[in-house]
Amino acid sequence: MSLTGALNSSLSGLRVSQAQLEIISGNIANVDTAGYSRRRLNIEQQVTGSRTSGARATGIQRTLDVLVQKQMRIEAGGAAYTNVRAAYARQLDQLFGTLGTPGSLDGSVNAFASSLQALTANPSDYTARAQVLTYGQQLASSLNGLSADIQQLREGAEVNIAAGVDQANRALARIANIEGKLYSSGLDASSSPALLDERDKAIQELATLIDIRVVPQDNGKVSIFTTGGLQLYTGHAVSLSFDARSPITATSQFTADPLARGVGTIRVNGAGGIDVIANNLFRSGSIAAEINIRDKVLVEAQAQLDDLAAGLAAALGDRNPSTSVTTGLNAGFDVELADVLVPGNLAMKAGNTLSVEVNTPTGPRRFQFIATDGAAPNPIPPADGEGGATIIRYDRAGGFAGLQAAVSGALGGGFNVTLQPGNVLRVIDAGGGNTVSAVRASFSVSGLTGEGAELQMFVDSAAGNLPYTGTLDGANPQKLGFAGRIGINANLLADNSRLVIYNTTPGAVTPQGDSTRPRMLLDRLTNAQRGFSPASGIGDSVTGYRSSVVSFARRVVEDQGANAAAAINIDEGQQLVLRSVEARFSETSGVTIDQEMSDLVQIQNAYAANARVVSAVKELFDVLLRIGG
């Protein structure tokens, strides 16, 4: 190699060392900068002809572990999802209270039951009667307040979804803008690691909002999809929109039908206007969590309250006129169908039910006949009936004979269904291995007296003191949102003696000290078993849950506590996983001062060596010049 060649090689080495020094100084300066990835200089030999003529820098490379980065994006979305879920679970748990404590939901039910127990012991005591109404009002008020709180949380989720969509649009626009800067002049991606870092920061922000899959392209660009397959970015960003709704009530439900939908949905703007929520295209990240909270978790919590409120009203205010009967070798049940006040009318009001459980050679079956005045859905959705039952819509216009025909047609030839004198429905087996295991009727009473010991104590107060029958004939089922409307019967508040007196017929007036009604109300509340809907999320997802009203209230509070504990545990685990992945990513992509100082020493040595070569070449040139002179 000539002296000139040696000089050029050393000078190239000095230039490379200077470039390396600049990169190290930048690494050290950004040691704590979020989103900054460690840089290193790509160096290759410089070839002139067939000889190496030094070294040259070919670009700046970010030290990234792309597999760990991919995992970090996945875990970031999961962590954002579980964090939102845990936050709402804590709030719900606090709203429902601690099991058995004053102020908790089951505490309010227990206090009401205790007041009935006190009235049973002393039915003529005015103070005991007043206490029953006071605790009943407190219980109704508690249900009203909880229902309002849940809908407020749903409104909060609606606001958060809107904010999340705006943030996602900004992140997508930022990604598009950065890639426009990177590639508009045909630059290589490695020429601007700072812009690549900014792009990664925007992608990471998007990953906390939406579960995404990032696909690198050959030219260094990226394409971004949701794990559900929705294309978010391929050279240009999609625009998302959200049509927020307010106010949100218990009847504000999500449906793909825009005319029936009571809450907002996310759409992809442009041709087609894909409905993201209806197509389940967001499955993780904070936006998906808010959607899940608004449309499932809080709806389920409202269903629990509505089930409890409906159970309270029906347990105290429904007659159950079913008695067992045996005729020769056949056995079954008799049910009195006539209205007590108007014997010529069917006792079933719109929403009232008749349930028949039978055993056949092929297994057990359950049928539920739900009365309607003609405006109920046809067919009735399973969620509006008893879990596990075949739901049969019965139009009350058919009268006694129509109900007998409906029951007979449903049960088939293995059973005899007849109308007995006095409009008594008789359901018995016809042999052949068939048996009737239960017939349960729930017929709502109308007033405070004259229909037995049952009492319409809890009513639909927002509908003008309307008795609760569970009707499906309105725009929405009466049970939907009933917890927000339940109240004490105004007529009972005006005359609390009706807590005891249930018969005012001359010559048969209930004595003031009679404990029949308060004892029956207490038994219905604490002991009588009734079915609660699978929509509450309690019990079997198909057959629902059977218990007393008091036990159901306790189970609701237990369920919220268990859900909160589970959500918090899952979130803590997910956050731990995310921190672990972030630590792994930082090991390869983050800046460590020790590594940079070690590299700095090597660069100093290389720089000094190259400088020494330059100095030696200069001395040799000086010698040659003196000789030549």
XYZ file of C-alpha atoms in Angstrom:
629
model
C 0.000 0.000 0.000
C 1.296 3.451 -0.853
C 1.650 6.232 1.672
C -1.315 7.941 0.033
C -3.382 4.792 0.390
C -2.384 4.483 4.039
C -3.301 8.112 4.626
C -6.713 7.710 2.958
C -7.460 4.567 4.986
C -6.567 6.286 8.241
C -8.593 9.366 7.369
C -11.605 7.146 6.579
C -11.107 5.482 9.947
C -11.108 8.885 11.627
C -14.341 9.833 9.860
C -15.985 6.567 10.938
C -14.826 7.082 14.527
C -16.210 10.606 14.516
C -19.577 9.317 13.256
C -19.551 6.611 15.929
C -18.786 9.212 18.569
C -21.750 11.303 17.442
C -24.064 8.269 17.699
C -22.787 7.331 21.175
C -23.273 10.886 22.407
C -26.851 10.768 21.122
C -27.434 7.410 22.836
C -26.146 8.732 26.150
C -28.178 11.935 25.876
C -31.391 9.903 25.325
C -30.776 7.229 27.940
C -34.116 8.081 29.647
C -36.082 9.167 26.564
C -39.265 7.121 26.112
C -39.424 5.379 22.748
C -35.775 6.011 21.896
C -33.985 2.946 20.513
C -30.230 2.511 20.767
C -28.342 3.280 17.542
C -25.178 1.833 16.141
C -23.239 2.673 12.978
C -23.136 0.201 10.132
C -19.551 0.012 8.812
C -18.152 -1.790 5.819
C -14.789 -1.855 4.057
C -14.227 0.669 1.332
C -12.969 -1.021 -1.828
C -11.062 0.738 -4.607
C -10.368 -1.522 -7.528
C -9.278 -4.786 -5.986
C -7.925 -3.249 -2.810
C -9.373 -2.215 0.510
C -8.951 1.512 0.815
C -10.367 2.064 4.286
C -13.790 1.954 5.909
C -17.018 3.782 5.361
C -20.326 4.197 7.195
C -23.324 2.766 5.355
C -26.078 3.969 7.637
C -27.395 3.984 11.157
C -29.105 0.901 12.535
C -31.510 0.686 15.469
C -30.847 -2.279 17.741
C -34.334 -3.793 17.788
C -35.567 -7.260 18.640
C -38.599 -7.272 16.342
C -40.054 -10.436 17.899
C -39.982 -8.944 21.384
C -41.365 -5.685 19.992
C -44.274 -7.616 18.454
C -44.925 -9.355 21.763
C -44.768 -6.032 23.604
C -47.495 -4.595 21.382
C -49.726 -7.602 22.039
C -49.174 -7.432 25.803
C -49.694 -3.659 25.842
C -53.162 -4.137 24.339
C -53.927 -6.892 26.828
C -52.720 -4.782 29.738
C -54.837 -1.815 28.665
C -57.866 -4.132 28.402
C -57.427 -5.730 31.834
C -56.668 -2.366 33.452
C -59.985 -0.918 32.259
C -61.864 -4.039 33.315
C -60.289 -3.987 36.784
C -61.082 -0.292 37.269
C -64.784 -0.803 36.515
C -64.930 -4.002 38.574
C -63.642 -2.084 41.594
C -66.313 0.572 41.125
C -69.095 -2.003 40.809
C -67.880 -3.835 43.896
C -67.932 -0.583 45.859
C -71.436 0.262 44.607
C -72.915 -3.107 45.628
C -71.115 -2.996 48.980
C -69.508 -5.543 51.259
C -71.543 -8.671 51.910
C -73.772 -8.420 54.971
C -72.863 -4.842 55.913
C -75.322 -1.959 56.371
C -75.614 0.001 53.163
C -74.782 -2.967 50.944
C -77.433 -4.305 48.576
C -78.005 -7.503 50.527
C -77.852 -5.475 53.751
C -80.835 -3.445 52.532
C -82.747 -6.637 51.659
C -81.914 -8.146 55.059
C -83.075 -4.997 56.864
C -86.397 -5.140 55.000
C -86.787 -8.846 55.854
C -86.027 -8.104 59.506
C -88.755 -5.442 59.570
C -91.242 -8.002 58.212
C -90.156 -10.431 60.888
C -90.805 -7.794 63.541
C -94.246 -7.129 62.054
C -95.017 -10.859 62.115
C -94.363 -10.877 65.839
C -96.536 -7.803 66.458
C -98.854 -7.171 63.455
C -101.078 -4.651 65.218
C -98.184 -2.335 66.096
C -98.316 0.872 64.047
C -94.593 1.501 64.469
C -93.747 -1.984 63.164
C -95.900 -1.342 60.106
C -94.261 2.013 59.513
C -90.825 0.390 59.811
C -91.683 -2.118 57.094
C -92.581 0.700 54.718
C -89.499 2.710 55.707
C -87.134 -0.174 55.049
C -89.068 -1.041 51.894
C -88.609 2.512 50.634
C -84.923 2.391 51.521
C -84.547 -0.859 49.589
C -86.352 0.593 46.571
C -84.237 3.747 46.815
C -81.076 1.625 46.962
C -82.107 -0.203 43.787
C -82.989 3.106 42.101
C -79.618 4.577 43.033
C -77.622 1.540 41.938
C -79.445 1.467 38.621
C -78.692 5.163 38.062
C -75.028 4.624 39.014
C -74.678 1.750 36.551
C -76.149 3.817 33.731
C -73.804 6.660 34.659
C -70.890 4.241 34.347
C -72.206 3.192 30.946
C -72.327 6.848 29.895
C -68.738 7.178 31.093
C -67.763 4.180 28.944
C -69.523 5.827 25.985
C -67.440 8.972 26.489
C -64.252 6.913 26.820
C -64.983 5.029 23.596
C -65.385 8.336 21.778
C -62.100 9.611 23.233
C -60.349 6.353 22.333
C -61.549 6.544 18.733
C -60.249 10.128 18.453
C -56.892 9.043 19.897
C -56.693 6.111 17.473
C -57.393 8.419 14.527
C -54.616 10.764 15.661
C -52.165 7.865 16.036
C -53.016 6.531 12.572
C -52.670 9.993 11.053
C -49.288 10.390 12.746
C -48.105 7.060 11.336
C -49.161 8.123 7.841
C -47.480 11.520 8.233
C -44.194 9.967 9.433
C -44.120 7.448 6.614
C -44.801 10.286 4.181
C -41.706 12.076 5.448
C -39.635 8.889 5.392
C -40.397 7.796 1.872
C -41.546 10.862 -0.041
C -38.009 11.451 -1.369
C -37.136 7.812 -1.863
C -35.012 7.753 1.275
C -33.937 4.504 2.852
C -35.576 3.793 6.189
C -32.173 3.584 7.921
C -31.440 7.184 6.999
C -33.773 8.497 9.694
C -33.905 6.314 12.809
C -35.491 9.200 14.720
C -38.553 9.118 12.449
C -38.707 5.333 12.747
C -38.738 5.706 16.526
C -41.578 8.191 16.262
C -43.486 5.791 14.035
C -42.965 2.983 16.549
C -44.203 5.234 19.361
C -47.383 5.959 17.423
C -47.860 2.245 16.684
C -47.306 1.389 20.356
C -49.900 4.003 21.357
C -52.328 2.479 18.864
C -51.611 -0.993 20.314
C -52.863 0.111 23.738
C -56.152 1.205 22.166
C -56.743 -1.563 19.619
C -55.413 -5.093 19.205
C -53.223 -4.697 16.120
C -51.032 -6.797 13.861
C -48.152 -4.937 12.179
C -46.935 -6.398 8.883
C -43.548 -5.093 7.584
C -43.365 -4.429 3.846
C -40.333 -4.956 1.567
C -39.774 -1.224 1.203
C -39.554 -0.643 4.951
C -43.140 0.544 5.246
C -45.710 -1.206 7.425
C -49.305 -2.320 7.106
C -51.506 -2.441 10.194
C -54.550 -4.658 10.758
C -56.644 -5.558 13.781
C -56.468 -9.178 14.865
C -60.070 -9.353 13.696
C -58.910 -8.588 10.146
C -59.824 -4.899 9.803
C -57.291 -2.964 7.710
C -56.270 0.206 9.556
C -53.228 1.346 7.566
C -51.596 0.391 4.261
C -49.900 3.520 3.014
C -52.919 5.559 4.065
C -54.850 5.547 7.323
C -58.526 4.702 7.657
C -60.731 7.130 9.543
C -62.950 5.868 12.346
C -66.102 7.562 13.602
C -68.259 7.078 16.693
C -71.844 8.297 17.004
C -72.017 8.824 20.775
C -75.463 8.700 22.371
C -76.758 10.467 25.457
C -78.461 10.007 27.804
C -77.981 6.283 28.273
C -80.601 4.360 30.230
C -81.199 0.701 31.001
C -83.197 0.427 27.783
C -80.269 1.789 25.726
C -78.917 -1.431 24.267
C -76.489 -2.213 21.469
C -77.877 -3.767 18.305
C -76.697 -3.823 14.723
C -80.005 -2.170 13.744
C -79.256 1.595 13.745
C -82.932 2.403 14.305
C -83.137 0.244 17.430
C -79.637 0.912 18.761
C -79.553 3.060 21.906
C -75.770 3.421 22.210
C -73.002 4.497 19.850
C -71.067 2.306 17.460
C -67.704 2.620 15.692
C -67.676 2.743 11.922
C -64.956 2.876 9.299
C -65.618 6.036 7.312
C -65.932 5.706 3.587
C -67.356 3.067 1.281
C -69.217 0.367 3.149
C -69.062 2.033 6.549
C -68.126 -1.216 8.326
C -69.658 -1.475 11.819
C -66.658 -2.379 13.969
C -68.632 -3.323 17.095
C -71.301 -5.361 15.330
C -68.574 -7.354 13.558
C -66.452 -7.780 16.696
C -63.366 -6.316 15.005
C -61.792 -4.887 18.196
C -60.962 -7.660 20.658
C -58.365 -6.188 22.983
C -57.006 -2.796 23.989
C -58.761 -0.101 26.003
C -61.473 0.600 23.398
C -62.553 -3.058 23.305
C -62.599 -3.077 27.107
C -64.863 -0.008 27.251
C -67.196 -1.630 24.703
C -67.290 -4.830 26.767
C -68.004 -2.830 29.917
C -70.780 -0.790 28.310
C -72.523 -3.626 26.480
C -71.894 -6.684 28.641
C -70.502 -6.169 32.144
C -72.712 -3.236 33.122
C -75.727 -4.604 31.245
C -75.314 -7.819 33.232
C -75.072 -5.839 36.482
C -78.285 -4.010 35.550
C -79.923 -7.366 34.801
C -79.013 -8.543 38.299
C -80.679 -5.488 39.818
C -83.725 -5.842 37.558
C -84.018 -9.531 38.411
C -83.861 -8.691 42.110
C -86.421 -5.889 41.794
C -88.751 -8.087 39.738
C -88.256 -10.917 42.221
C -89.229 -8.631 45.106
C -92.393 -7.416 43.401
C -93.456 -10.842 42.111
C -92.584 -12.783 45.267
C -94.854 -10.578 47.372
C -97.468 -9.778 44.755
C -98.041 -12.997 42.784
C -100.535 -15.693 43.657
C -99.310 -19.243 43.068
C -102.579 -21.260 42.820
C -101.181 -24.727 42.208
C -102.136 -27.872 44.134
C -101.215 -31.494 43.566
C -103.934 -33.928 42.525
C -104.223 -37.675 41.966
C -106.900 -39.325 39.821
C -106.616 -43.085 39.961
C -103.212 -44.121 38.618
C -102.527 -40.685 37.197
C -101.101 -37.719 39.085
C -100.453 -34.065 38.406
C -101.604 -30.609 39.459
C -104.661 -28.391 39.503
C -104.397 -24.636 38.863
C -107.254 -22.205 39.458
C -107.287 -19.924 36.410
C -110.152 -17.589 37.368
C -109.545 -14.033 38.577
C -110.501 -13.826 42.258
C -112.169 -10.428 41.841
C -113.800 -11.149 38.468
C -114.290 -14.942 38.263
C -115.318 -14.790 34.617
C -111.907 -13.457 33.633
C -108.608 -15.268 33.276
C -106.348 -14.489 36.246
C -103.224 -14.279 34.060
C -102.271 -10.716 33.283
C -99.908 -9.773 30.481
C -96.483 -11.010 31.553
C -97.774 -13.589 34.029
C -96.598 -17.158 33.522
C -97.632 -20.777 33.819
C -94.709 -23.211 33.985
C -95.051 -26.966 33.534
C -92.245 -29.425 34.225
C -92.636 -33.017 33.060
C -90.602 -36.186 32.797
C -90.899 -38.329 29.681
C -89.156 -41.527 28.577
C -86.762 -39.321 26.610
C -85.932 -37.070 29.570
C -87.231 -34.049 31.514
C -88.816 -31.068 29.780
C -89.931 -27.648 30.934
C -92.511 -25.378 29.298
C -93.297 -21.781 30.177
C -96.435 -20.084 28.904
C -96.134 -16.293 28.965
C -99.336 -14.266 28.712
C -99.560 -11.346 26.310
C -102.190 -8.928 25.127
C -100.966 -9.378 21.578
C -98.046 -6.934 21.379
C -95.270 -9.072 22.836
C -92.482 -10.299 20.528
C -93.299 -13.405 18.531
C -91.495 -15.608 19.244
C -90.543 -14.411 22.713
C -86.730 -14.275 23.099
C -85.388 -16.973 25.456
C -83.784 -14.241 27.589
C -87.254 -12.982 28.529
C -88.339 -16.364 29.836
C -87.294 -18.923 32.392
C -83.883 -20.412 31.762
C -83.964 -23.822 30.097
C -87.676 -23.686 29.302
C -89.457 -23.898 25.980
C -91.091 -20.472 25.816
C -94.631 -20.366 24.477
C -96.386 -17.062 23.788
C -100.030 -17.158 24.883
C -102.509 -14.483 23.796
C -104.945 -13.833 26.671
C -107.750 -13.279 24.180
C -107.978 -17.071 23.982
C -109.345 -17.227 27.516
C -109.516 -20.380 29.612
C -110.086 -22.755 26.714
C -107.280 -21.227 24.704
C -104.807 -21.737 27.551
C -105.946 -25.328 28.028
C -105.455 -25.991 24.317
C -101.996 -24.357 24.327
C -100.788 -26.458 27.267
C -102.268 -29.650 25.835
C -100.709 -29.023 22.435
C -97.274 -28.380 23.935
C -97.224 -31.436 26.221
C -98.576 -33.874 23.634
C -100.310 -37.228 23.991
C -98.425 -38.409 27.070
C -100.446 -36.041 29.263
C -104.067 -35.129 29.886
C -104.812 -31.405 30.118
C -108.432 -30.553 30.926
C -110.597 -27.736 32.234
C -112.397 -28.737 35.411
C -115.463 -26.995 36.891
C -114.688 -23.503 38.159
C -112.118 -22.989 35.368
C -109.522 -25.161 37.036
C -106.750 -26.352 34.732
C -105.792 -29.964 35.441
C -102.469 -31.315 34.131
C -101.896 -35.034 34.778
C -99.898 -37.789 33.168
C -101.446 -40.337 30.814
C -99.124 -43.170 31.828
C -96.481 -44.663 29.590
C -93.601 -43.498 31.760
C -94.696 -39.851 31.735
C -94.999 -37.838 34.948
C -95.800 -34.245 35.848
C -93.162 -32.992 38.297
C -94.334 -29.394 38.787
C -96.860 -26.832 37.666
C -96.111 -23.275 38.812
C -98.472 -20.372 38.202
C -97.653 -16.725 38.887
C -100.740 -14.509 38.686
C -100.317 -10.901 39.832
C -102.855 -9.525 42.292
C -104.396 -6.167 41.439
C -105.037 -4.369 44.708
C -104.332 -4.471 48.423
C -107.276 -6.580 49.576
C -109.711 -9.233 48.420
C -107.315 -11.514 46.512
C -105.617 -13.383 49.330
C -102.602 -12.615 51.496
C -100.425 -11.626 48.532
C -99.652 -7.907 48.297
C -98.664 -5.575 45.459
C -96.177 -3.820 47.741
C -93.533 -2.976 45.158
C -94.819 -1.358 41.975
C -93.591 0.375 38.836
C -93.682 3.841 40.368
C -92.321 5.649 37.298
C -95.295 4.301 35.323
C -97.841 5.733 37.745
C -98.026 3.139 40.519
C -98.466 0.374 37.929
C -98.499 -3.204 39.287
C -95.515 -5.265 38.252
C -96.605 -8.177 36.049
C -93.494 -8.626 33.906
C -95.394 -7.671 30.753
C -93.593 -7.900 27.412
C -96.180 -5.850 25.536
C -94.554 -2.428 25.764
C -91.693 -0.972 23.765
C -89.419 -2.804 26.210
C -90.033 -5.652 28.671
C -91.300 -4.240 31.970
C -88.419 -5.915 33.810
C -85.792 -4.042 31.771
C -84.716 -1.128 33.955
C -87.319 -1.956 36.617
C -84.706 -1.508 39.377
C -84.585 2.175 38.446
C -88.391 2.519 38.646
C -89.368 0.312 41.585
C -91.155 1.968 44.477
C -93.619 1.290 47.297
C -97.291 1.167 46.329
C -98.645 4.670 47.000
C -101.952 3.223 48.241
C -100.064 1.221 50.849
C -98.177 4.301 51.989
C -101.533 6.022 52.438
C -102.867 3.153 54.589
C -100.241 0.921 56.207
C -102.909 -1.189 57.890
C -103.097 -3.086 54.601
C -99.781 -4.697 55.535
C -101.937 -6.850 57.806
C -105.546 -6.551 56.620
C -106.051 -8.462 53.362
C -109.809 -9.055 53.522
C -112.359 -6.269 53.957
C -115.473 -8.310 53.194
C -118.121 -7.594 55.863
C -118.182 -10.419 58.329
C -114.750 -11.668 57.260
C -112.536 -8.617 57.873
C -108.950 -9.515 58.766
C -108.292 -8.742 62.447
C -105.726 -6.029 63.172
C -103.533 -8.550 64.999
C -103.594 -11.214 62.272
C -100.072 -12.237 61.236
C -101.111 -14.212 58.127
C -100.078 -11.621 55.546
C -96.763 -10.486 57.131
C -95.825 -14.134 57.755
C -96.553 -15.050 54.141
C -94.617 -12.026 52.837
C -91.625 -12.963 54.994
C -91.756 -16.570 53.817
C -92.006 -15.498 50.189
C -88.991 -13.254 50.678
C -86.736 -15.599 52.603
C -87.772 -19.161 51.751
C -89.824 -19.419 48.547
C -87.721 -20.525 45.584
C -88.073 -18.709 42.278
C -86.220 -18.635 38.983
C -83.845 -15.816 38.024
C -82.811 -15.137 34.451
C -79.533 -16.359 32.910
C -79.101 -12.749 31.726
C -77.940 -11.880 35.236
C -74.844 -14.033 34.757
C -75.571 -15.904 37.975
C -76.019 -19.649 38.006
C -76.209 -21.805 34.917
C -75.898 -19.876 31.656
C -78.882 -21.792 30.244
C -81.171 -22.611 33.142
C -80.429 -19.560 35.266
C -80.559 -19.615 39.057
C -83.215 -20.671 41.564
C -83.250 -19.334 45.096
C -85.151 -17.097 47.468
C -85.053 -13.347 46.945
C -82.849 -12.880 50.023
C -80.405 -15.537 48.824
C -80.308 -14.015 45.346
C -79.430 -10.585 46.770
C -76.583 -12.173 48.720
C -75.420 -14.032 45.613
C -75.428 -10.789 43.579
C -73.123 -9.072 46.073
C -70.902 -12.162 46.238
C -70.759 -12.253 42.446
C -69.648 -8.632 42.181
C -66.999 -9.167 44.848
C -65.710 -12.296 43.116
C -65.693 -10.536 39.734
C -63.710 -7.633 41.169
C -61.159 -9.929 42.793
C -60.764 -11.936 39.580
C -60.449 -8.814 37.400
C -57.838 -7.308 39.710
C -55.828 -10.548 39.827
C -55.917 -10.900 36.042
C -54.844 -7.286 35.624
C -51.960 -7.657 38.070
C -50.777 -10.726 36.170
C -51.089 -8.980 32.814
C -49.209 -5.898 34.022
C -46.434 -8.174 35.297
C -46.214 -9.871 31.890
C -46.063 -6.476 30.141
C -43.301 -5.228 32.433
C -41.343 -8.412 31.809
C -41.604 -8.030 28.021
C -40.719 -4.329 28.261
C -37.635 -5.234 30.291
C -36.597 -7.779 27.642
C -37.109 -5.197 24.927
C -35.079 -2.634 26.860
C -32.182 -5.075 27.183
C -31.705 -5.134 23.417
C -33.163 -1.815 22.327
C -32.603 0.469 25.284
C -29.509 2.478 26.131
C -27.235 1.387 28.980
C -24.488 3.736 30.112
C -22.047 0.880 30.793
C -22.335 -0.380 27.211
C -21.935 3.094 25.756
C -18.870 3.856 27.903
C -17.271 0.572 26.876
C -17.878 1.388 23.204
C -16.553 4.909 23.778
C -13.225 3.546 25.018
C -12.894 1.371 21.904
C -13.686 4.325 19.649
C -11.141 6.493 21.463
C -8.487 3.823 20.962
C -9.377 3.405 17.286
C -9.373 7.161 16.766
C -5.990 7.495 18.464
C -4.549 4.660 16.377
C -5.815 6.148 13.121
C -4.465 9.538 14.146
C -1.091 7.930 14.902
C -1.040 6.415 11.401
C -1.807 9.823 9.895
C 1.012 11.315 11.958
C 3.427 8.569 10.854
C 2.516 9.062 7.193
C 3.119 12.809 7.590
C 6.537 12.145 9.069
C 7.386 9.835 6.170
C 6.278 12.471 3.674
C 8.449 15.005 5.498
C 11.445 12.668 5.191
C 10.816 12.201 1.483
C 10.547 15.926 0.975
C 13.854 16.528 2.776
C 15.557 13.838 0.668
C 14.090 15.312 -2.465
C 15.191 18.760 -1.433
